[in-house]
XYZ file of N, CA and C in Angstrom:
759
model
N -21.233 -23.449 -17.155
C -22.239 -22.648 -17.853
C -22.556 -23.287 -19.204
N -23.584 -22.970 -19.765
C -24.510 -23.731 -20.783
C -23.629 -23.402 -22.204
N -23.079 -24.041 -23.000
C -22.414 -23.143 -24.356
C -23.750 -22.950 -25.179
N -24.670 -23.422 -25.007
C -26.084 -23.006 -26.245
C -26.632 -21.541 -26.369
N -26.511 -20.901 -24.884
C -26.736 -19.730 -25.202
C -25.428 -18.715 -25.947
N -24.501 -18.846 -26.068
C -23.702 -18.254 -26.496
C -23.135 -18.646 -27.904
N -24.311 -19.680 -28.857
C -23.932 -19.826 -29.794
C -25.087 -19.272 -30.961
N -24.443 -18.808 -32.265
C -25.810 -18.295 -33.205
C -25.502 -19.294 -34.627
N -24.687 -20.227 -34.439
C -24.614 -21.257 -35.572
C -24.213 -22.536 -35.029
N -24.635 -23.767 -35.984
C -23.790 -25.087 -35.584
C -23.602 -25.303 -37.191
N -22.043 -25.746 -37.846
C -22.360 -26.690 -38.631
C -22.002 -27.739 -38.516
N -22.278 -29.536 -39.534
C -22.218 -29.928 -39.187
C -21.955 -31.148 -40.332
N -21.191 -31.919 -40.032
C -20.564 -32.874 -41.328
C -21.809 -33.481 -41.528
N -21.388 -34.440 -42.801
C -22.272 -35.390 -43.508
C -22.292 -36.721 -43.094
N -21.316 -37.338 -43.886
C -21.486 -38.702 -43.645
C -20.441 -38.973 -42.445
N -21.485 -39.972 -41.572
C -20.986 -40.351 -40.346
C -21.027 -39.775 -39.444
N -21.745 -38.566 -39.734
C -22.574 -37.907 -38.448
C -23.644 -37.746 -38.468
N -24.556 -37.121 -40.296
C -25.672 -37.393 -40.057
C -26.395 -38.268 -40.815
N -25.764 -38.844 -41.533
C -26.083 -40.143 -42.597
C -24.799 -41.193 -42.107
N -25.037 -42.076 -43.031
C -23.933 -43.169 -43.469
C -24.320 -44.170 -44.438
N -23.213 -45.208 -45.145
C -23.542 -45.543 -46.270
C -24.403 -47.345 -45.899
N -25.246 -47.558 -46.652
C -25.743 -48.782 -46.065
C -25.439 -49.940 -47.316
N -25.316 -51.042 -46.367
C -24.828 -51.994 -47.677
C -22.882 -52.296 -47.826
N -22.503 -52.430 -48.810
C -21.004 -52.294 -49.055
C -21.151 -51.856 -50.287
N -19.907 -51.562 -50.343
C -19.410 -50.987 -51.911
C -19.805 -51.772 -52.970
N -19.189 -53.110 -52.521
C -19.281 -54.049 -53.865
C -20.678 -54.716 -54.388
N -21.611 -54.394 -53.222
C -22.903 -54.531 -53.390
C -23.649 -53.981 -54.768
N -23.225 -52.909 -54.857
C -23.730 -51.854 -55.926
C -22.773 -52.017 -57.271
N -21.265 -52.384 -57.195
C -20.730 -53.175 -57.975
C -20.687 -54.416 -58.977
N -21.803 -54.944 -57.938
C -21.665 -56.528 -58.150
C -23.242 -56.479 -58.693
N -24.110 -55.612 -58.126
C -25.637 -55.302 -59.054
C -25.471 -54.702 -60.597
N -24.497 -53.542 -60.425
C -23.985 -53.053 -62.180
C -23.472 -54.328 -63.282
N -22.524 -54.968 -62.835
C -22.368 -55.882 -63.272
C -22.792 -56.839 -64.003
N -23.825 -57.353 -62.516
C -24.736 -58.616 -63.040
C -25.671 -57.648 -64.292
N -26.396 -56.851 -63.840
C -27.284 -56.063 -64.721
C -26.722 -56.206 -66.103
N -25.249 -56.119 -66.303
C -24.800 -55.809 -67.993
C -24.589 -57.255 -68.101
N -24.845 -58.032 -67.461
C -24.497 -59.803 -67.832
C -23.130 -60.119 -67.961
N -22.124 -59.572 -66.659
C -21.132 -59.871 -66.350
C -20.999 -60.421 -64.709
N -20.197 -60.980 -64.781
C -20.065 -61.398 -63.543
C -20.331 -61.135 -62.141
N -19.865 -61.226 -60.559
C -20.282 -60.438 -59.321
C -18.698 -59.995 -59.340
N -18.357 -59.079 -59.567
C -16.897 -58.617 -59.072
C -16.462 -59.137 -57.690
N -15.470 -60.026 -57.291
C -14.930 -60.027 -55.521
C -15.099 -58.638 -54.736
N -15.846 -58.672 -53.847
C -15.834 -57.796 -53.260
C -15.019 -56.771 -52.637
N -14.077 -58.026 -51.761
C -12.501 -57.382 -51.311
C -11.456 -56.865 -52.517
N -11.332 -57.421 -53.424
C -10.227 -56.492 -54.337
C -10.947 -55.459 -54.982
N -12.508 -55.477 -54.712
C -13.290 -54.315 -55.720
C -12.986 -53.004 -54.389
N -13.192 -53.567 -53.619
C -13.295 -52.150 -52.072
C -11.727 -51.729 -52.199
N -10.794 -52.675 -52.103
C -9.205 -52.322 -51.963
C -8.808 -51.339 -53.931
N -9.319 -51.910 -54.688
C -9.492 -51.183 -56.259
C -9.947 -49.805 -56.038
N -11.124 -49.838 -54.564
C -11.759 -48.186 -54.769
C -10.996 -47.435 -53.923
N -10.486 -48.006 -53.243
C -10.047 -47.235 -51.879
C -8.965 -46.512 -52.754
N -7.999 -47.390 -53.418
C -6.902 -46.634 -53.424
C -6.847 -45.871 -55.359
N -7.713 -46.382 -55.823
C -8.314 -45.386 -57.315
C -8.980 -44.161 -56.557
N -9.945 -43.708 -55.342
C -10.126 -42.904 -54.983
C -9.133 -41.797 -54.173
N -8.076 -43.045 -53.491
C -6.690 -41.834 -53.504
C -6.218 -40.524 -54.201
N -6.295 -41.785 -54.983
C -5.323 -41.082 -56.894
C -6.011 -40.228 -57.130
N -6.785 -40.316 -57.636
C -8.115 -39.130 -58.084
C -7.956 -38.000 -57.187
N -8.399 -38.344 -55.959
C -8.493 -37.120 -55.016
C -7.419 -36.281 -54.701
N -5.922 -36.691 -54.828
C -4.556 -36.512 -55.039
C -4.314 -35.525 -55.848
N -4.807 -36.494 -57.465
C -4.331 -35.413 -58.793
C -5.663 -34.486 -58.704
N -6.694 -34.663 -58.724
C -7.846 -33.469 -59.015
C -8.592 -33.425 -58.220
N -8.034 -33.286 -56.807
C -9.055 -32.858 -55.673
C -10.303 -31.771 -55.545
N -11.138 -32.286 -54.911
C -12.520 -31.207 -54.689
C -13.112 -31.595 -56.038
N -12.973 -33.021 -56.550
C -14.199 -33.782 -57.166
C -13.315 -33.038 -58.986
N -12.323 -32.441 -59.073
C -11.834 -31.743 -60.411
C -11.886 -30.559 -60.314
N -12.017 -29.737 -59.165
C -12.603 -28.504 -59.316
C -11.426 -27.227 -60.105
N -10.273 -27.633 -59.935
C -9.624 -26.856 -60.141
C -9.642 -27.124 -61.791
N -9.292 -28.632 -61.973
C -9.272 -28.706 -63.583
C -10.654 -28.645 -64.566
N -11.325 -28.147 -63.967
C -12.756 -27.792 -64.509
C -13.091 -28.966 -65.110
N -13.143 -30.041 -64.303
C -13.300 -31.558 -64.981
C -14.782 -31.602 -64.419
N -15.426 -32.291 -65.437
C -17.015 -32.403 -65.112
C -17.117 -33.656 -64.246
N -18.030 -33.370 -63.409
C -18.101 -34.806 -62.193
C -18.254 -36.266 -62.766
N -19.021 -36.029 -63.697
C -19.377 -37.439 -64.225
C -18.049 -37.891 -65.042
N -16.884 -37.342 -65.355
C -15.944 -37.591 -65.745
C -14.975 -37.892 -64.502
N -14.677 -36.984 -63.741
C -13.787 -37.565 -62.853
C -14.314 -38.764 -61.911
N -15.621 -39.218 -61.931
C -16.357 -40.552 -61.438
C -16.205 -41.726 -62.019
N -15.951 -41.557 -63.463
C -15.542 -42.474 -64.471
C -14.425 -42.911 -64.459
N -13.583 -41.952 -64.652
C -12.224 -41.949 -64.098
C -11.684 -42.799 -63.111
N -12.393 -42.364 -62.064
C -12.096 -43.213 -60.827
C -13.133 -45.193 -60.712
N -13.881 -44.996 -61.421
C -14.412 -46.398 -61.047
C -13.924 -47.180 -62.409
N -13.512 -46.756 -63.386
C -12.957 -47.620 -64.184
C -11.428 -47.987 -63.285
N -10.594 -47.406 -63.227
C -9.619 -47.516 -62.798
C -9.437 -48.629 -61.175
N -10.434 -48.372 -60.522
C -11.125 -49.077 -59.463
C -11.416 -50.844 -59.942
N -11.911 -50.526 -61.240
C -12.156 -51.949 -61.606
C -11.181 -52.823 -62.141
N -10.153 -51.392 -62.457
C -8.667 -52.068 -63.453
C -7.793 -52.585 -61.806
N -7.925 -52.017 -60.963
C -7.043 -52.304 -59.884
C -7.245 -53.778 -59.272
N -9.044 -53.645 -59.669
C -9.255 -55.148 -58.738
C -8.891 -56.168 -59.969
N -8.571 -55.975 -61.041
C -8.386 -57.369 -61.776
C -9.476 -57.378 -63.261
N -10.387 -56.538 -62.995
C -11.582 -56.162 -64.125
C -11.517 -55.320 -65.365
N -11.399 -55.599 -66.584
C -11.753 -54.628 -67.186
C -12.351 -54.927 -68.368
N -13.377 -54.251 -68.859
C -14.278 -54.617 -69.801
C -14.331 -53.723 -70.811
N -14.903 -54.316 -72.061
C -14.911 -53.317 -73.219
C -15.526 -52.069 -73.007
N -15.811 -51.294 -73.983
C -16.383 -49.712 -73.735
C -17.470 -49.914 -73.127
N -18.271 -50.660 -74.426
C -19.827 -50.268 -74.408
C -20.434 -51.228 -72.825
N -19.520 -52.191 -72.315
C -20.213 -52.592 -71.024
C -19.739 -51.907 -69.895
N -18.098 -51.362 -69.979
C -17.870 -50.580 -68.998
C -19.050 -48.974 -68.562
N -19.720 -48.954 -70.164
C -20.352 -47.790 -69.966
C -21.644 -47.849 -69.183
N -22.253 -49.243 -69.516
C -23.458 -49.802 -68.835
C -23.338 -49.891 -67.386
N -22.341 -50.319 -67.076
C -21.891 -50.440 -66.069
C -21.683 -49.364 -64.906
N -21.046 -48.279 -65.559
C -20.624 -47.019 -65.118
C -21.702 -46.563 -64.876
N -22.616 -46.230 -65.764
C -23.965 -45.246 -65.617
C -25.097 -46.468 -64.451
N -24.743 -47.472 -64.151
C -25.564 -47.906 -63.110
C -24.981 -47.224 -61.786
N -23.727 -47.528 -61.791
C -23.425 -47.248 -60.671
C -22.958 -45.741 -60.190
N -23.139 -45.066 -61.089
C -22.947 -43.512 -60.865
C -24.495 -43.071 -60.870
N -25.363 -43.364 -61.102
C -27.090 -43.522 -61.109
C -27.397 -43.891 -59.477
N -26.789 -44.928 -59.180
C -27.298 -45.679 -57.542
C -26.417 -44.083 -57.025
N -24.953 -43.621 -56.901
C -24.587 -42.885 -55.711
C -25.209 -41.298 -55.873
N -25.883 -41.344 -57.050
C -26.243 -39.953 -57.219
C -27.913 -39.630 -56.731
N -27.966 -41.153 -55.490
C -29.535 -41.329 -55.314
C -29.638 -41.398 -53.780
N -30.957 -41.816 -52.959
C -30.690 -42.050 -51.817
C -30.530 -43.637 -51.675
N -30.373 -44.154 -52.488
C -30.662 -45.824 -52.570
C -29.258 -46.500 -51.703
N -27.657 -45.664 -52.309
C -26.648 -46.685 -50.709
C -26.787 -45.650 -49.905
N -27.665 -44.770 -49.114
C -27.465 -43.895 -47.485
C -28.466 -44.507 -46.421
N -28.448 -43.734 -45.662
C -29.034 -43.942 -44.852
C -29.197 -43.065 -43.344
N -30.124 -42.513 -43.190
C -29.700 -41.418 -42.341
C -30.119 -41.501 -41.252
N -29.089 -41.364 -40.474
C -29.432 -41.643 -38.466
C -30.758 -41.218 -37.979
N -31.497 -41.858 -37.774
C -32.613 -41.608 -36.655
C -32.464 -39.815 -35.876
N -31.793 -40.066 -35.313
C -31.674 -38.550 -34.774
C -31.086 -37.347 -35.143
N -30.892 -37.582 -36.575
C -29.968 -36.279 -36.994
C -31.604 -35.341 -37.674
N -32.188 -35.774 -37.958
C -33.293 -34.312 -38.621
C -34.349 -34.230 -37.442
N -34.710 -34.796 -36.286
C -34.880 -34.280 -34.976
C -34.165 -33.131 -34.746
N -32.201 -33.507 -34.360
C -31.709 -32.465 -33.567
C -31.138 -31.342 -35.002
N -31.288 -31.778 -36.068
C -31.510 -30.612 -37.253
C -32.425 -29.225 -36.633
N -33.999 -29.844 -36.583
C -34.899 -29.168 -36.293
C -34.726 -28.544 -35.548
N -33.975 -28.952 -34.223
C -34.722 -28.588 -32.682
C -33.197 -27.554 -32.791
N -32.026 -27.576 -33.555
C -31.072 -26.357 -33.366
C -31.605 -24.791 -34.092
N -32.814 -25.673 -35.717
C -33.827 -24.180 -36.247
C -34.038 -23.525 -35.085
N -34.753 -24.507 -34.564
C -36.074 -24.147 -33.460
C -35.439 -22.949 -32.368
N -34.461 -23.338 -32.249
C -33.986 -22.240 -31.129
C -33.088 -21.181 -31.843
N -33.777 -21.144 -32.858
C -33.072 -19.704 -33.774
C -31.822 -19.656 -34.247
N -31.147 -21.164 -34.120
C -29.695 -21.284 -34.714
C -29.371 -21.538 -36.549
N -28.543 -20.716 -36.769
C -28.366 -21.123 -38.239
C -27.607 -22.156 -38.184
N -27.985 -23.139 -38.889
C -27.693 -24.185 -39.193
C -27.237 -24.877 -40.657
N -25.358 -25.223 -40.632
C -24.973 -25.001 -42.096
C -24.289 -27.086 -42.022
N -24.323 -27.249 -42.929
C -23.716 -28.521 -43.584
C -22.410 -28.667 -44.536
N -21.333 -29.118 -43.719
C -19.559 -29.156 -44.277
C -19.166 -30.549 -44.859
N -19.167 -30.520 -45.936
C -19.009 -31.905 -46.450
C -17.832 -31.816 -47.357
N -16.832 -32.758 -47.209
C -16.262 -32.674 -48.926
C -16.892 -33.569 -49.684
N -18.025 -33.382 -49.933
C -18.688 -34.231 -51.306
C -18.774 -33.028 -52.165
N -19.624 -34.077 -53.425
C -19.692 -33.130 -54.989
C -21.159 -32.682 -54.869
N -21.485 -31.830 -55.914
C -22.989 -31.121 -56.194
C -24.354 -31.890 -55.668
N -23.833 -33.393 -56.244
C -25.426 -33.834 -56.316
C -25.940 -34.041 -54.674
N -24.825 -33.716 -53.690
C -24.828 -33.818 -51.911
C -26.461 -32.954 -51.934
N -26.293 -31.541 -52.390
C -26.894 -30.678 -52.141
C -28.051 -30.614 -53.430
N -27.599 -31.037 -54.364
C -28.866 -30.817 -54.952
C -30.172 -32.145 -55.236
N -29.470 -33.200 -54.627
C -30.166 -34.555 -55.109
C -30.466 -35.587 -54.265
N -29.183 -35.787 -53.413
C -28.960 -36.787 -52.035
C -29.717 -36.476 -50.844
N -29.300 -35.096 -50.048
C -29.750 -34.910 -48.920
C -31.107 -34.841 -49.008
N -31.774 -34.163 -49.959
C -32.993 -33.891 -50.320
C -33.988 -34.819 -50.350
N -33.458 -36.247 -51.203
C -33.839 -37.386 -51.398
C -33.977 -38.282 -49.799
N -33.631 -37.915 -49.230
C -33.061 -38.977 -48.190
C -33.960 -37.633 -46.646
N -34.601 -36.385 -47.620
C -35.320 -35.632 -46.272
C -34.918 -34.855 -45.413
N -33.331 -34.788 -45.978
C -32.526 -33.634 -45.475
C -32.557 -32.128 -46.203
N -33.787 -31.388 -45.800
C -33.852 -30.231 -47.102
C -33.272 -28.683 -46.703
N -32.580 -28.029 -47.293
C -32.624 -27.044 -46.823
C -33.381 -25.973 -47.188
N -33.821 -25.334 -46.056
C -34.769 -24.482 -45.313
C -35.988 -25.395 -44.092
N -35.448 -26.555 -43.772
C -36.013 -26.942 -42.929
C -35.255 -27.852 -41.780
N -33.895 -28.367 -42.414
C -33.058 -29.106 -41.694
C -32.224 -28.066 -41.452
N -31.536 -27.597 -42.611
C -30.045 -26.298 -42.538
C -30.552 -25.460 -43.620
N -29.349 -24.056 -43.223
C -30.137 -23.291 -43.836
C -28.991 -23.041 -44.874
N -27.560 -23.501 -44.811
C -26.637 -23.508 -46.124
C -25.884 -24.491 -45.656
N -25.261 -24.875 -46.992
C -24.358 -25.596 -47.179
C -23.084 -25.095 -48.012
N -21.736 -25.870 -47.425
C -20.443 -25.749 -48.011
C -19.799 -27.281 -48.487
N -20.138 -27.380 -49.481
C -19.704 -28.733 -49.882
C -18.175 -28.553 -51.467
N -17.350 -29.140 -50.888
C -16.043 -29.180 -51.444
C -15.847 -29.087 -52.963
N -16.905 -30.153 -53.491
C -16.777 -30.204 -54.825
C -17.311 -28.755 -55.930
N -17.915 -27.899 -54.815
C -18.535 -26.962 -55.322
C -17.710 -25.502 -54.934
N -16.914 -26.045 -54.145
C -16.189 -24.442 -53.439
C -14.603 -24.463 -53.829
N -14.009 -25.805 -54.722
C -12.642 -25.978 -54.440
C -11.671 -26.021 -53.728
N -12.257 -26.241 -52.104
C -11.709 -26.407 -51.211
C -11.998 -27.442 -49.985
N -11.358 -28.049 -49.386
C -11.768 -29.649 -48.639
C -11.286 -29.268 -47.466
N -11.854 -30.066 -46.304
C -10.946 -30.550 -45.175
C -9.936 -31.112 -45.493
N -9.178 -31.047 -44.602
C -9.056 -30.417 -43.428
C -8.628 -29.053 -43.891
N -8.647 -28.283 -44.648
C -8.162 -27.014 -45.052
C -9.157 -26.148 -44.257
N -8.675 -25.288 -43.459
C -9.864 -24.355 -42.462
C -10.337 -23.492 -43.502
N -10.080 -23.262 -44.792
C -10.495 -22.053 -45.296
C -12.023 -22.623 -45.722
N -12.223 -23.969 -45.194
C -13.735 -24.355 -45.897
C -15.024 -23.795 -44.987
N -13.969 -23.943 -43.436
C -14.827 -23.798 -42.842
C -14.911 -22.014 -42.560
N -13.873 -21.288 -42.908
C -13.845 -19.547 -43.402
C -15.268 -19.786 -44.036
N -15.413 -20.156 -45.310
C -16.152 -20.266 -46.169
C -17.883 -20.415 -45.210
N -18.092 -21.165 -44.630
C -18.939 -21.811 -43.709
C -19.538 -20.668 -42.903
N -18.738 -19.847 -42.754
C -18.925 -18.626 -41.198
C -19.392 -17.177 -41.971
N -18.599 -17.573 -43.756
C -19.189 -15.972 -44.100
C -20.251 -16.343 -44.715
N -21.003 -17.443 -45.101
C -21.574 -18.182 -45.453
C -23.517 -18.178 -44.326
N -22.979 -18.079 -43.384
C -24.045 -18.085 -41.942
C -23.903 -16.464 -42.117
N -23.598 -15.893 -42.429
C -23.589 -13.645 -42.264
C -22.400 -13.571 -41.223
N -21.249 -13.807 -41.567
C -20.283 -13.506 -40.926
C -20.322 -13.597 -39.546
N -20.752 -14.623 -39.041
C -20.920 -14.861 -37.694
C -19.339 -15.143 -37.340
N -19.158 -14.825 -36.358
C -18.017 -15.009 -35.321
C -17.318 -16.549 -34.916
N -16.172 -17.475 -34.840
C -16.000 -18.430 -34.979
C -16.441 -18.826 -33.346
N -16.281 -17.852 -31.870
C -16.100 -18.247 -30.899
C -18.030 -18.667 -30.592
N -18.746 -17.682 -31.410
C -20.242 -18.002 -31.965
C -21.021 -19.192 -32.470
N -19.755 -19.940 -32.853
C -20.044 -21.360 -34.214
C -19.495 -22.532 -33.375
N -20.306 -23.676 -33.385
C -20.009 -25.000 -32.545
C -19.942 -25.768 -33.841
N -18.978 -26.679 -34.496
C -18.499 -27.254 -35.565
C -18.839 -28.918 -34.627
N -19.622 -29.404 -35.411
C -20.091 -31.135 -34.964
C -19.173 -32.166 -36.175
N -18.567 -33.117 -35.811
C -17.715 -33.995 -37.228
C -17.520 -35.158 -36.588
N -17.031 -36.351 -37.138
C -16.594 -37.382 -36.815
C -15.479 -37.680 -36.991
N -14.608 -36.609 -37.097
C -12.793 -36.893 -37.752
C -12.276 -35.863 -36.833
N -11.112 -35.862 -36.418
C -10.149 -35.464 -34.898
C -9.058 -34.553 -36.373
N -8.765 -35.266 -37.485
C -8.131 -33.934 -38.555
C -9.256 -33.614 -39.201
N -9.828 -33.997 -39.982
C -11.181 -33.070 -40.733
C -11.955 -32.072 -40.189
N -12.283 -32.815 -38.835
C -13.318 -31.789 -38.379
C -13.119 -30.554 -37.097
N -12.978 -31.795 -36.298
C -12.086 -31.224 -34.469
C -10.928 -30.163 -35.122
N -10.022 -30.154 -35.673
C -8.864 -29.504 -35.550
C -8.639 -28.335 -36.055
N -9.163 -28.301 -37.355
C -9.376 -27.489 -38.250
C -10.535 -26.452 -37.821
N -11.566 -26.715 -37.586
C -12.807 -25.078 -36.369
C -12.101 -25.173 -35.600
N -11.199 -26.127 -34.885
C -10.660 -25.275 -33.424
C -10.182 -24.326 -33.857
N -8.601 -24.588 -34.686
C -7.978 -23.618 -35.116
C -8.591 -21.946 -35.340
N -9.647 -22.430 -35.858
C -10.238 -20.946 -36.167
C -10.825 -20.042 -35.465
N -10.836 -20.754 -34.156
C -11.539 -20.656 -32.234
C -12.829 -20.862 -32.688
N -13.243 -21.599 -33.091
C -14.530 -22.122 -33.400
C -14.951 -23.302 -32.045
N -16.150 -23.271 -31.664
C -16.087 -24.295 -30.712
C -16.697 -26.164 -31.145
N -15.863 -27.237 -31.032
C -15.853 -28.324 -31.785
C -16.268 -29.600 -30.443
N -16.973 -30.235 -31.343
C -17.134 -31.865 -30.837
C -16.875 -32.678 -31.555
N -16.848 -34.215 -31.191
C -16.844 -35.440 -32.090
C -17.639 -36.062 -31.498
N -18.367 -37.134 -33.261
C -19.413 -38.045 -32.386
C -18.478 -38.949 -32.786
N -18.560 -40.626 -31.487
C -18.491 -41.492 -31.953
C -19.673 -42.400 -32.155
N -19.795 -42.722 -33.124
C -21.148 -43.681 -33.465
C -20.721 -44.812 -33.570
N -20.146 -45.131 -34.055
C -19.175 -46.363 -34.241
C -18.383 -47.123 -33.177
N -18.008 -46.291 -31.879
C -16.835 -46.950 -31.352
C -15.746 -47.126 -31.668
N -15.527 -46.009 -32.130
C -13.952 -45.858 -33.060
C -12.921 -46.064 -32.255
N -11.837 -47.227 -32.390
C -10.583 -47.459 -31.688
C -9.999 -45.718 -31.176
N -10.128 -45.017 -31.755
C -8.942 -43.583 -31.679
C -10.275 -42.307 -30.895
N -11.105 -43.146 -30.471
C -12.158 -41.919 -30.010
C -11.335 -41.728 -28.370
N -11.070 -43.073 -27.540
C -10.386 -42.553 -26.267
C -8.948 -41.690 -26.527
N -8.248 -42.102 -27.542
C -7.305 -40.723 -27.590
C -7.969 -39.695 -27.634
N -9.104 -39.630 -28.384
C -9.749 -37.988 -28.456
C -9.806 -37.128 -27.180
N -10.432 -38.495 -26.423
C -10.911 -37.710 -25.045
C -9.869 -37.143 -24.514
N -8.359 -38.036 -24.728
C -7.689 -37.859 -24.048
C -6.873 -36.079 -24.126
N -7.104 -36.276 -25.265
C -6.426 -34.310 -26.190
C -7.097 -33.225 -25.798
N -8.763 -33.863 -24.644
C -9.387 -32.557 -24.656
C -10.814 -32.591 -25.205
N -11.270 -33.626 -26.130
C -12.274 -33.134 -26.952
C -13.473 -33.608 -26.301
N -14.349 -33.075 -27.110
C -15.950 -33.734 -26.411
C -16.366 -34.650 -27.161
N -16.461 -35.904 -26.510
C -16.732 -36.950 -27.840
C -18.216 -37.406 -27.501
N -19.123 -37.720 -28.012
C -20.455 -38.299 -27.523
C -20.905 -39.144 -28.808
N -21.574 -39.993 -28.050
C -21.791 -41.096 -28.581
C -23.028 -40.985 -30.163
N -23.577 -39.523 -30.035
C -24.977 -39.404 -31.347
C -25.355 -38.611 -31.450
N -26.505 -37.899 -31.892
C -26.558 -36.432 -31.788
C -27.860 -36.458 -30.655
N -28.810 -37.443 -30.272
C -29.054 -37.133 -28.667
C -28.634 -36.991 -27.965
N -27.393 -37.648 -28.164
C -26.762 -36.964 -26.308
C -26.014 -35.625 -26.868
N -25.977 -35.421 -27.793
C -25.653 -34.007 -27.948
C -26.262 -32.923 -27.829
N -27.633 -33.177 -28.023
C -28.453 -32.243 -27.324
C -28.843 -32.100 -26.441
N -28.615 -33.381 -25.472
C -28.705 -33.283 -24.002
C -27.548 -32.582 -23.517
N -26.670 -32.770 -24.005
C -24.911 -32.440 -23.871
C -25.168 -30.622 -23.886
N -25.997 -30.251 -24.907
C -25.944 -28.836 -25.082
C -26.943 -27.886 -24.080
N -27.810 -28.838 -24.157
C -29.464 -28.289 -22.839
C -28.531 -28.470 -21.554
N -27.655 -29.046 -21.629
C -27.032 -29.321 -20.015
C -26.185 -27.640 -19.085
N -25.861 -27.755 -18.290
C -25.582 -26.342 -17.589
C -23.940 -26.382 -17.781
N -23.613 -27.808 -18.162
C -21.893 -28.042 -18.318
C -21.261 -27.885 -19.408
N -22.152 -27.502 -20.286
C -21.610 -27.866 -21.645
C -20.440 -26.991 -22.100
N -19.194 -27.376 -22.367
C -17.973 -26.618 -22.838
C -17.407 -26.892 -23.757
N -16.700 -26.717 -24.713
C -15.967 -27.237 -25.123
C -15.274 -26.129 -26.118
């Protein structure tokens, strides 16, 4: 039997299901840089500098600072200076600052995304059939007030709310985001709500828990997507075949 009729919400992650980032990290690194008339940072110790300065950060003041009432543009600073101290870089104030405000300027834009071909199609076509339609991200403010928007993801025409981490103090995999998400749609029912993600702990595990009904896309070809299948889950390859997946008479999950 069809699960579409028996659902009155979908939400549905951000990046890597319905965007993703285009370019590399150090791309936008290595443009701040040159811009202040410093060097191209190495790319590889600048990505391995962010990866694990974005640990730390997210560790001590998760949900972007929310708890320590730290302003975003501070805990961003925070983290990409430290990013630059890891790879081997560090520069006086006044260029680290030049520097900083380029590259906190590029992520607060649509300039590194890029958004899948078929995600504001099957946006539309879940409106269209009278579904509320919400967006679960752990990103910060500017997701919702600057990015998606920029990039044509608007709400009241793609989704009709959003729950984004940096704004609620709470992240995946913690289910209470996606609590948040359901009273959020008018208290709709979890067995009501089909949860779409690209992470088997972020997304899959956490709406199951809540008897929420869950998929994964793989877009990528992710090494760990055939374990998925193997646990049970519905994995599909994009969000067309997910809507074929859902118009279909089999659809379960």
């Amino acid at each position: 039997m069809s699960l579409l009729p028996k659902l009155r919400c979908v939400t549905i992650d951000v990046t890597g299901t319905l965007m993703a980032y285009k370019g590399e990290l150090g791309d936008y690194y290595c443009m701040a840089a040159k811009a202040s008339g410093r060097p191209c940072p190495d790319y590889k110790r600048m990505h391995e500098g962010f990866k694990y300065a974005y640990k730390d950060m997210a560790k001590k003041y998760p949900c972007f600072g929310f708890a320590a009432k730290m302003p975003n543009i501070v805990w961003w600073k925070t983290c990409v200076r430290d990013s630059f101290v890891r790879a081997g870089y560090e520069y006086d104030e006044e260029t680290f600052e030049k520097i900083f405000r380029r590259i906190y300027a590029s992520f607060g834009s649509s300039a590194p995304y890029t958004v899948f071909p078929d995600s504001k199609p099957f946006l539309r076509w879940l409106r269209g059939k009278g579904l509320k339609v919400g967006v679960v991200s752990n990103a910060e403010y500017r997701y919702r007030d600057v990015i998606l928007p920029a990039l044509g993801l608007n709400q009241g025409t793609e989704w009709d709310f959003g729950v984004f981490s940096g704004l609620e103090g709470v992240e995946k995999p913690d289910p209470r985001i996606y609590e948040i998400a359901l009273e959020r749609a008018g208290n709709i029912a979890p067995e009501e709500t089909l949860h779409i993600g690209d992470s088997m702990r972020k997304d899959y595990e956490p709406a199951k828990s809540l008897g929420m009904h869950a998929l994964l896309l793989d877009r990528f070809k992710t090494p760990e997507a055939e374990e998925w299948r193997k646990s049970g889950a519905v994995v599909l390859p994009d969000l067309t075949a997910t809507q074929e997946w859902l118009s279909s008479e089999n659809s379960t999950c």
